[in-house]
Amino acid sequence: MRTKKVVLNFITDVLPQLIIAFLGIYKVKIFLNILGENSLGLYQLYSQIIAYLILAEGGVGTAVLFRLYKPVEKKDHKTINKIMATAKVLFRYITLVIIILGIIISLFVNYFIKDYDVNRLYIILTFIIFLFGESILYLTVPEKCRFDADQKKYISNIIFQIGAILKSILEIVCVILFKDLLAILISILVVNIITNMVFYIVYKKCYGRIETKIKKDYTIVRDSKHLFINTIGNLIANNIDVLIISKFLGFGYVVIYTTYNYIVDTLRKILEKITGATMTGIASVLNSDKDRAYDIFLEYSSFTFFIANVICIPLFFVMNSFIKIWYENEIYTNVLLSALFSGCLFYQIIRIPLKTYTFAAGEFIKIKKYVIFECIVNLTLSLILVNYIGIAGVLIATLISFITCDYIPKSLVILKDILNTKSKKYYINHLKYALIIIFEIILLNFIKIELGNIFTWLIFSIIIFILILLVTLLYYHVLGEDLFLKRFNIKRIMKKEN
């Protein structure tokens, strides 16, 4: 039954995300053609600034989820209600803090824009509306955690993913009809309010009302102080680039970066759904059987390396041609950018087991210093390199910080401190997986073809993907590292009961 829930959680995360991705690619094109790069760049800048305001959350959501695992498994309803009551109060204050800080920051948004020439009052108004639309989603975090801890994340997924799809459709309609950023942001606010209301109703039917008048347990905040550092690290890794590019290079470069990044980030978000879908199950295994947890970790790593391989290698070869065709040569492209974005995505995929095991084990203290190092390296190198090699500089800085401050130290913490085993086999396996990547890049360099329209691009991309998939499957089979494939017999999984 546990595996069945993992599959349901994953499917309800991924399938709607694919629809949102296609809508998003079309939305960016409509934005660019109708509103222009300044409005598109401003909208994307707002998203990055809001991401930093989320620091007010400080990892409380993850701490709440981690606290819920054991009482939910033991059906300890008294403890569950105490945690939920505490979380509700905390997230009301967190939402209020985000809004207050956002209103203050709205007065200074113009300082993040190179060659600023946008009406300041318009920036303040649109930013505040966007702020309210995004911040109200934090009021429902405790309820989402409850579904997640109970391995029923698919329920919240369905509601919020449908809301996200409707939001994307409305954004496109508003761009076409009103041709103004203000109308788009109002539509986002309205959809988020309705989504929250529907979610509250569903939660109440599943679990009843949260009794908030009982005694609270604010030690959750103590747990979150270590997660706060991790939250900062993730934000700098995923959101600092746009702020630096906007400040030092301007909106034109922001549009180039975000065009590439939208494709890569969409794939990252879809694949990182694996983390959310498997977190609870792995936490349970870690608490009961360390040997089995180690075997799963190696298999998990093999699986994510395989996925990274069959997605990122084809992506590197077809991404530039897609951008040229879809955006009709309005977006600048080059091979280095394609390689760097594909490389960042590759690492984001293979780090999924590291993230999952660290969070499932609750070992936030042990990784805290490495997260701080990652922030320092990423930010320092980005500020230096952006002045010399532009967008490529911030991407190179991100990759260097990933490898030196995340991949090596976090894998050692998991293997030595969490799983109590040696790391040699893990790194040898990764070296073996890397060999096929070199071969496939050399192989694809012999394939040259002119792509004139989206249909020929699609056919060519499918052929490249199938070729890489078959070569990689054969290589992993020869290595004996394809055991993860047996876990994806859907009929067997759906019938299986523990």
Short mmCIF file of C-alpha atoms in Angstrom, two decimals, residues 48-454:
data_model
loop_
_atom_site.label_atom_id
_atom_site.label_comp_id
_atom_site.label_asym_id
_atom_site.label_seq_id
_atom_site.Cartn_x
_atom_site.Cartn_y
_atom_site.Cartn_z
CA GLN A 48 12.67 35.87 -7.61
CA ILE A 49 12.17 38.59 -4.99
CA ILE A 50 9.15 36.77 -3.54
CA ALA A 51 11.31 33.64 -3.33
CA TYR A 52 13.60 35.50 -0.92
CA LEU A 53 10.69 36.70 1.16
CA ILE A 54 9.92 33.03 1.74
CA LEU A 55 12.94 33.10 4.08
CA ALA A 56 10.41 34.27 6.67
CA GLU A 57 9.08 30.70 6.62
CA GLY A 58 12.50 29.60 7.86
CA GLY A 59 11.99 25.88 7.25
CA VAL A 60 9.00 25.67 9.62
CA GLY A 61 6.99 23.71 7.04
CA THR A 62 9.63 21.00 6.76
CA ALA A 63 9.99 20.89 10.55
CA VAL A 64 6.20 20.44 10.89
CA LEU A 65 6.24 17.63 8.33
CA PHE A 66 9.12 15.88 10.09
CA ARG A 67 7.32 16.19 13.45
CA LEU A 68 4.17 14.63 11.96
CA TYR A 69 5.79 11.44 10.60
CA LYS A 70 5.81 9.38 13.83
CA PRO A 71 2.45 10.42 15.35
CA VAL A 72 0.71 9.89 12.01
CA GLU A 73 2.25 6.42 11.69
CA LYS A 74 1.19 5.61 15.27
CA LYS A 75 -2.22 7.30 14.83
CA ASP A 76 -1.52 9.48 17.87
CA HIS A 77 -4.31 12.00 17.22
CA LYS A 78 -3.64 14.06 20.35
CA THR A 79 -0.05 14.78 19.30
CA ILE A 80 -1.10 15.35 15.69
CA ASN A 81 -3.66 17.96 16.73
CA LYS A 82 -1.13 19.73 18.97
CA ILE A 83 1.37 19.95 16.09
CA MET A 84 -1.32 21.13 13.65
CA ALA A 85 -2.65 23.75 16.07
CA THR A 86 0.86 25.10 16.59
CA ALA A 87 1.55 25.10 12.86
CA LYS A 88 -1.64 27.05 12.10
CA VAL A 89 -0.66 29.84 14.51
CA LEU A 90 2.93 29.92 13.22
CA PHE A 91 1.92 30.17 9.57
CA ARG A 92 -0.55 32.95 10.23
CA TYR A 93 2.34 34.98 11.68
CA ILE A 94 4.67 33.87 8.87
CA THR A 95 2.17 35.00 6.22
CA LEU A 96 1.79 38.35 7.98
CA VAL A 97 5.58 38.82 8.17
CA ILE A 98 5.97 37.99 4.46
CA ILE A 99 3.33 40.58 3.56
CA ILE A 100 4.82 43.31 5.77
CA LEU A 101 8.35 42.70 4.50
CA GLY A 102 7.06 42.57 0.93
CA ILE A 103 5.32 45.92 1.24
CA ILE A 104 8.55 47.46 2.53
CA ILE A 105 10.63 45.86 -0.24
CA SER A 106 8.15 47.09 -2.89
CA LEU A 107 9.52 50.59 -2.28
CA PHE A 108 12.99 49.46 -3.40
CA VAL A 109 12.29 47.03 -6.28
CA ASN A 110 13.44 49.63 -8.80
CA TYR A 111 17.01 49.34 -7.43
CA PHE A 112 17.22 45.78 -8.78
CA ILE A 113 16.66 47.04 -12.34
CA LYS A 114 19.55 48.15 -14.55
CA ASP A 115 18.85 51.40 -16.46
CA TYR A 116 15.60 51.82 -14.50
CA ASP A 117 12.87 53.56 -16.56
CA VAL A 118 9.64 51.95 -15.30
CA ASN A 119 6.99 53.96 -13.42
CA ARG A 120 7.75 53.48 -9.73
CA LEU A 121 4.12 53.56 -8.55
CA TYR A 122 3.23 50.93 -11.14
CA ILE A 123 6.04 48.70 -9.83
CA ILE A 124 4.88 49.13 -6.22
CA LEU A 125 1.23 48.38 -7.06
CA THR A 126 1.88 45.32 -9.24
CA PHE A 127 4.46 43.91 -6.84
CA ILE A 128 2.10 44.19 -3.84
CA ILE A 129 -0.72 42.43 -5.74
CA PHE A 130 1.70 39.66 -6.74
CA LEU A 131 2.88 39.52 -3.11
CA PHE A 132 -0.65 38.96 -1.76
CA GLY A 133 -1.36 36.33 -4.41
CA GLU A 134 1.70 34.27 -3.46
CA SER A 135 1.74 34.81 0.31
CA ILE A 136 -1.80 33.57 1.00
CA LEU A 137 -0.71 30.09 -0.12
CA TYR A 138 1.33 29.84 3.08
CA LEU A 139 -1.85 29.79 5.15
CA THR A 140 -2.49 26.24 3.92
CA VAL A 141 0.99 24.80 4.55
CA PRO A 142 -0.03 22.96 7.79
CA GLU A 143 -2.88 21.17 6.00
CA LYS A 144 -0.57 20.20 3.13
CA CYS A 145 1.90 18.75 5.65
CA ARG A 146 -0.87 16.66 7.21
CA PHE A 147 -1.79 15.08 3.87
CA ASP A 148 1.89 14.56 3.04
CA ALA A 149 2.73 12.86 6.36
CA ASP A 150 -0.27 10.57 5.87
CA GLN A 151 1.08 9.68 2.37
CA LYS A 152 -2.01 11.31 0.83
CA LYS A 153 -0.21 14.12 -0.90
CA TYR A 154 -2.13 13.25 -4.06
CA ILE A 155 -5.22 14.94 -2.55
CA SER A 156 -3.53 18.32 -2.11
CA ASN A 157 -1.71 17.80 -5.41
CA ILE A 158 -4.96 17.48 -7.35
CA ILE A 159 -6.42 20.67 -5.86
CA PHE A 160 -3.37 22.91 -6.17
CA GLN A 161 -2.25 21.55 -9.54
CA ILE A 162 -5.71 22.21 -11.02
CA GLY A 163 -5.46 25.70 -9.54
CA ALA A 164 -2.04 26.17 -11.17
CA ILE A 165 -3.39 25.05 -14.56
CA LEU A 166 -6.33 27.47 -14.32
CA LYS A 167 -3.92 30.20 -13.28
CA SER A 168 -1.72 29.66 -16.36
CA ILE A 169 -4.75 29.68 -18.68
CA LEU A 170 -6.07 32.89 -17.13
CA GLU A 171 -2.66 34.55 -17.44
CA ILE A 172 -2.62 33.81 -21.17
CA VAL A 173 -6.19 35.09 -21.59
CA CYS A 174 -5.39 38.28 -19.65
CA VAL A 175 -2.29 38.97 -21.74
CA ILE A 176 -4.29 38.63 -24.96
CA LEU A 177 -7.37 40.58 -23.78
CA PHE A 178 -5.94 43.28 -21.49
CA LYS A 179 -2.27 43.46 -22.54
CA ASP A 180 -1.29 44.58 -19.04
CA LEU A 181 0.68 43.01 -16.21
CA LEU A 182 -1.78 44.31 -13.60
CA ALA A 183 -4.69 42.21 -14.94
CA ILE A 184 -2.49 39.10 -14.95
CA LEU A 185 -1.49 39.55 -11.31
CA ILE A 186 -5.10 40.13 -10.22
CA SER A 187 -6.10 36.85 -11.92
CA ILE A 188 -3.35 35.04 -9.96
CA LEU A 189 -4.64 36.48 -6.68
CA VAL A 190 -8.25 35.44 -7.39
CA VAL A 191 -7.33 31.86 -8.39
CA ASN A 192 -5.12 31.38 -5.31
CA ILE A 193 -7.90 32.57 -2.99
CA ILE A 194 -10.40 30.15 -4.56
CA THR A 195 -7.89 27.28 -4.46
CA ASN A 196 -7.25 27.85 -0.75
CA MET A 197 -10.98 27.86 0.01
CA VAL A 198 -11.54 24.57 -1.84
CA PHE A 199 -8.57 23.00 -0.06
CA TYR A 200 -9.87 24.01 3.38
CA ILE A 201 -13.22 22.37 2.62
CA VAL A 202 -11.57 19.11 1.48
CA TYR A 203 -9.25 19.03 4.50
CA LYS A 204 -12.17 19.50 6.88
CA LYS A 205 -14.00 16.57 5.29
CA CYS A 206 -10.93 14.33 5.59
CA TYR A 207 -9.68 15.24 9.07
CA GLY A 208 -12.17 17.63 10.65
CA ARG A 209 -11.40 21.05 12.08
CA ILE A 210 -8.06 21.86 13.69
CA GLU A 211 -8.62 22.63 17.36
CA THR A 212 -6.48 25.75 17.85
CA LYS A 213 -7.42 26.50 21.48
CA ILE A 214 -5.30 23.70 22.94
CA LYS A 215 -1.80 24.17 24.37
CA LYS A 216 0.78 24.74 21.63
CA ASP A 217 4.23 23.19 21.20
CA TYR A 218 6.54 25.88 19.85
CA THR A 219 9.65 23.68 19.95
CA ILE A 220 8.95 23.23 16.22
CA VAL A 221 10.62 26.61 15.79
CA ARG A 222 13.75 25.20 17.44
CA ASP A 223 13.81 22.41 14.84
CA SER A 224 13.45 24.89 12.00
CA LYS A 225 16.47 27.03 12.91
CA HIS A 226 18.78 24.50 11.27
CA LEU A 227 16.46 24.20 8.27
CA PHE A 228 16.60 27.98 7.86
CA ILE A 229 20.18 27.77 6.65
CA ASN A 230 19.21 25.04 4.20
CA THR A 231 16.37 27.22 2.91
CA ILE A 232 18.80 30.08 2.27
CA GLY A 233 21.12 27.73 0.40
CA ASN A 234 18.35 26.48 -1.87
CA LEU A 235 17.19 30.02 -2.58
CA ILE A 236 20.66 31.23 -3.52
CA ALA A 237 21.24 28.16 -5.68
CA ASN A 238 17.95 28.54 -7.56
CA ASN A 239 17.04 32.24 -7.41
CA ILE A 240 20.09 34.50 -7.02
CA ASP A 241 21.01 34.42 -10.72
CA VAL A 242 18.06 36.51 -11.96
CA LEU A 243 18.66 39.23 -9.35
CA ILE A 244 22.34 39.49 -10.28
CA ILE A 245 21.62 39.46 -14.02
CA SER A 246 18.86 42.09 -13.65
CA LYS A 247 21.15 44.36 -11.64
CA PHE A 248 24.35 44.00 -13.68
CA LEU A 249 23.15 43.12 -17.21
CA GLY A 250 19.52 44.30 -17.58
CA PHE A 251 16.09 42.91 -18.55
CA GLY A 252 17.23 41.76 -22.00
CA TYR A 253 19.62 39.29 -20.40
CA VAL A 254 17.02 38.33 -17.81
CA VAL A 255 14.73 37.20 -20.65
CA ILE A 256 17.55 35.12 -22.20
CA TYR A 257 18.35 33.49 -18.86
CA THR A 258 14.74 32.83 -17.91
CA THR A 259 13.93 31.39 -21.35
CA TYR A 260 16.59 28.73 -20.89
CA ASN A 261 15.87 28.39 -17.19
CA TYR A 262 12.12 27.89 -17.67
CA ILE A 263 12.77 24.75 -19.72
CA VAL A 264 15.38 23.44 -17.30
CA ASP A 265 13.54 24.45 -14.13
CA THR A 266 10.30 22.85 -15.33
CA LEU A 267 12.09 19.54 -15.81
CA ARG A 268 13.80 19.95 -12.42
CA LYS A 269 10.52 20.57 -10.62
CA ILE A 270 8.90 17.55 -12.25
CA LEU A 271 11.78 15.26 -11.36
CA GLU A 272 12.14 16.64 -7.84
CA LYS A 273 8.57 15.48 -7.24
CA ILE A 274 10.32 12.15 -6.64
CA THR A 275 11.65 13.66 -3.41
CA GLY A 276 8.21 14.59 -2.13
CA ALA A 277 6.65 11.31 -3.22
CA THR A 278 9.30 9.12 -1.54
CA MET A 279 10.18 11.17 1.58
CA THR A 280 7.76 9.53 3.98
CA GLY A 281 8.56 5.98 2.82
CA ILE A 282 12.31 6.48 3.13
CA ALA A 283 11.93 8.07 6.58
CA SER A 284 10.13 4.89 7.67
CA VAL A 285 12.88 2.62 6.26
CA LEU A 286 15.63 4.69 7.93
CA ASN A 287 13.94 4.24 11.27
CA SER A 288 13.66 0.45 10.90
CA ASP A 289 16.43 -1.01 8.69
CA LYS A 290 19.71 0.82 7.93
CA ASP A 291 21.05 -1.97 5.67
CA ARG A 292 17.97 -1.86 3.48
CA ALA A 293 18.13 1.94 3.50
CA TYR A 294 21.71 1.76 2.15
CA ASP A 295 20.71 -0.61 -0.66
CA ILE A 296 17.83 1.68 -1.57
CA PHE A 297 20.17 4.69 -1.53
CA LEU A 298 22.52 3.07 -4.05
CA GLU A 299 19.61 2.01 -6.25
CA TYR A 300 18.03 5.46 -5.91
CA SER A 301 21.34 7.06 -6.96
CA SER A 302 21.60 4.72 -9.93
CA PHE A 303 18.05 5.59 -10.98
CA THR A 304 18.54 9.38 -10.76
CA PHE A 305 21.85 9.19 -12.64
CA PHE A 306 20.09 7.18 -15.35
CA ILE A 307 17.25 9.73 -15.56
CA ALA A 308 19.72 12.64 -15.65
CA ASN A 309 21.58 10.93 -18.47
CA VAL A 310 18.60 10.23 -20.74
CA ILE A 311 17.13 13.70 -20.21
CA CYS A 312 20.11 16.07 -20.08
CA ILE A 313 22.19 14.70 -22.96
CA PRO A 314 19.35 15.03 -25.52
CA LEU A 315 18.36 18.36 -23.97
CA PHE A 316 21.84 19.76 -24.53
CA PHE A 317 21.62 18.93 -28.23
CA VAL A 318 18.06 20.13 -28.95
CA MET A 319 17.43 23.07 -26.56
CA ASN A 320 18.98 25.81 -28.69
CA SER A 321 17.13 24.75 -31.84
CA PHE A 322 13.81 24.74 -29.93
CA ILE A 323 14.39 28.26 -28.58
CA LYS A 324 15.32 29.55 -32.05
CA ILE A 325 12.26 27.98 -33.72
CA TRP A 326 9.68 28.64 -31.00
CA TYR A 327 10.71 32.24 -30.27
CA GLU A 328 11.47 32.96 -33.96
CA ASN A 329 15.12 33.96 -33.36
CA GLU A 330 14.11 36.68 -30.86
CA ILE A 331 16.09 35.00 -28.05
CA TYR A 332 19.88 34.81 -28.20
CA THR A 333 21.31 31.28 -27.88
CA ASN A 334 24.73 29.64 -27.82
CA VAL A 335 26.21 26.20 -27.18
CA LEU A 336 27.91 27.19 -23.91
CA LEU A 337 24.61 28.31 -22.35
CA SER A 338 22.92 25.09 -23.44
CA ALA A 339 25.75 23.02 -21.96
CA LEU A 340 25.78 24.93 -18.65
CA PHE A 341 22.01 24.86 -18.16
CA SER A 342 21.96 21.13 -19.00
CA GLY A 343 24.83 20.59 -16.56
CA CYS A 344 22.98 22.41 -13.76
CA LEU A 345 19.88 20.31 -14.42
CA PHE A 346 21.98 17.13 -14.44
CA TYR A 347 23.28 17.88 -10.98
CA GLN A 348 19.86 18.91 -9.66
CA ILE A 349 18.59 15.46 -10.67
CA ILE A 350 21.44 13.36 -9.25
CA ARG A 351 21.25 15.27 -5.95
CA ILE A 352 17.66 14.10 -5.34
CA PRO A 353 18.76 11.07 -3.22
CA LEU A 354 21.03 13.33 -1.16
CA LYS A 355 18.19 15.74 -0.46
CA THR A 356 15.66 12.99 0.23
CA TYR A 357 17.84 11.07 2.69
CA THR A 358 19.06 14.18 4.50
CA PHE A 359 15.53 15.45 5.08
CA ALA A 360 14.05 12.02 5.82
CA ALA A 361 16.73 11.47 8.51
CA GLY A 362 16.29 14.98 9.89
CA GLU A 363 20.07 15.58 9.86
CA PHE A 364 19.87 19.31 9.23
CA ILE A 365 22.56 20.30 11.73
CA LYS A 366 25.27 18.21 10.08
CA ILE A 367 24.77 19.77 6.63
CA LYS A 368 24.33 23.35 7.85
CA LYS A 369 27.95 24.42 7.46
CA TYR A 370 28.13 23.02 3.92
CA VAL A 371 25.05 24.98 2.95
CA ILE A 372 26.73 28.16 4.25
CA PHE A 373 29.87 27.39 2.20
CA GLU A 374 27.70 26.79 -0.88
CA CYS A 375 26.01 30.20 -0.46
CA ILE A 376 29.34 32.00 -0.08
CA VAL A 377 31.00 30.27 -3.06
CA ASN A 378 27.97 30.70 -5.33
CA LEU A 379 27.34 34.34 -4.52
CA THR A 380 31.00 35.41 -4.56
CA LEU A 381 31.86 33.71 -7.84
CA SER A 382 28.62 34.93 -9.47
CA LEU A 383 29.37 38.57 -8.60
CA ILE A 384 32.90 38.21 -9.99
CA LEU A 385 32.20 36.20 -13.14
CA VAL A 386 29.04 38.03 -14.28
CA ASN A 387 31.19 41.07 -15.09
CA TYR A 388 33.53 39.02 -17.32
CA ILE A 389 31.42 36.36 -19.05
CA GLY A 390 27.83 37.43 -18.33
CA ILE A 391 25.14 34.77 -17.91
CA ALA A 392 27.67 31.95 -18.33
CA GLY A 393 29.54 33.32 -15.30
CA VAL A 394 26.64 32.89 -12.87
CA LEU A 395 26.00 29.37 -14.20
CA ILE A 396 29.64 28.35 -13.80
CA ALA A 397 29.55 29.71 -10.24
CA THR A 398 26.45 27.63 -9.49
CA LEU A 399 28.03 24.43 -10.84
CA ILE A 400 31.25 24.93 -8.89
CA SER A 401 29.34 25.52 -5.65
CA PHE A 402 27.15 22.45 -6.28
CA ILE A 403 30.09 20.08 -6.72
CA THR A 404 32.42 21.39 -4.01
CA CYS A 405 29.93 22.30 -1.29
CA ASP A 406 26.97 20.00 -1.90
CA TYR A 407 27.73 16.78 -3.78
CA ILE A 408 30.91 15.72 -2.00
CA PRO A 409 30.20 16.71 1.64
CA LYS A 410 26.48 15.78 1.72
CA SER A 411 27.07 12.33 0.27
CA LEU A 412 29.73 11.73 2.94
CA VAL A 413 27.32 12.81 5.70
CA ILE A 414 24.64 10.41 4.43
CA LEU A 415 26.94 7.45 3.94
CA LYS A 416 29.06 7.81 7.09
CA ASP A 417 26.74 9.46 9.62
CA ILE A 418 23.24 8.40 8.55
CA LEU A 419 23.84 4.98 6.97
CA ASN A 420 27.04 4.14 8.88
CA THR A 421 28.84 2.72 5.85
CA LYS A 422 31.75 3.49 3.51
CA SER A 423 31.51 5.83 0.54
CA LYS A 424 33.88 4.08 -1.91
CA LYS A 425 31.22 2.07 -3.78
CA TYR A 426 28.99 5.14 -4.19
CA TYR A 427 31.70 7.23 -5.90
CA ILE A 428 32.96 4.33 -8.03
CA ASN A 429 29.41 3.78 -9.28
CA HIS A 430 29.12 7.43 -10.27
CA LEU A 431 32.41 7.28 -12.17
CA LYS A 432 31.07 4.28 -14.10
CA TYR A 433 27.83 6.12 -14.87
CA ALA A 434 29.80 9.13 -16.13
CA LEU A 435 31.69 7.10 -18.77
CA ILE A 436 28.59 6.53 -20.89
CA ILE A 437 27.86 10.26 -20.87
CA ILE A 438 31.21 11.02 -22.53
CA PHE A 439 30.57 8.34 -25.16
CA GLU A 440 27.05 9.66 -25.91
CA ILE A 441 28.22 13.26 -26.31
CA ILE A 442 30.88 12.12 -28.81
CA LEU A 443 28.28 9.97 -30.61
CA LEU A 444 25.74 12.79 -30.98
CA ASN A 445 28.37 15.19 -32.32
CA PHE A 446 28.38 13.13 -35.52
CA ILE A 447 24.67 13.88 -36.06
CA LYS A 448 24.09 17.09 -38.01
CA ILE A 449 20.66 18.19 -39.26
CA GLU A 450 18.93 21.48 -40.11
CA LEU A 451 15.65 22.03 -38.26
CA GLY A 452 13.24 24.47 -39.87
CA ASN A 453 10.02 24.06 -37.90
CA ILE A 454 8.66 22.69 -34.63
#
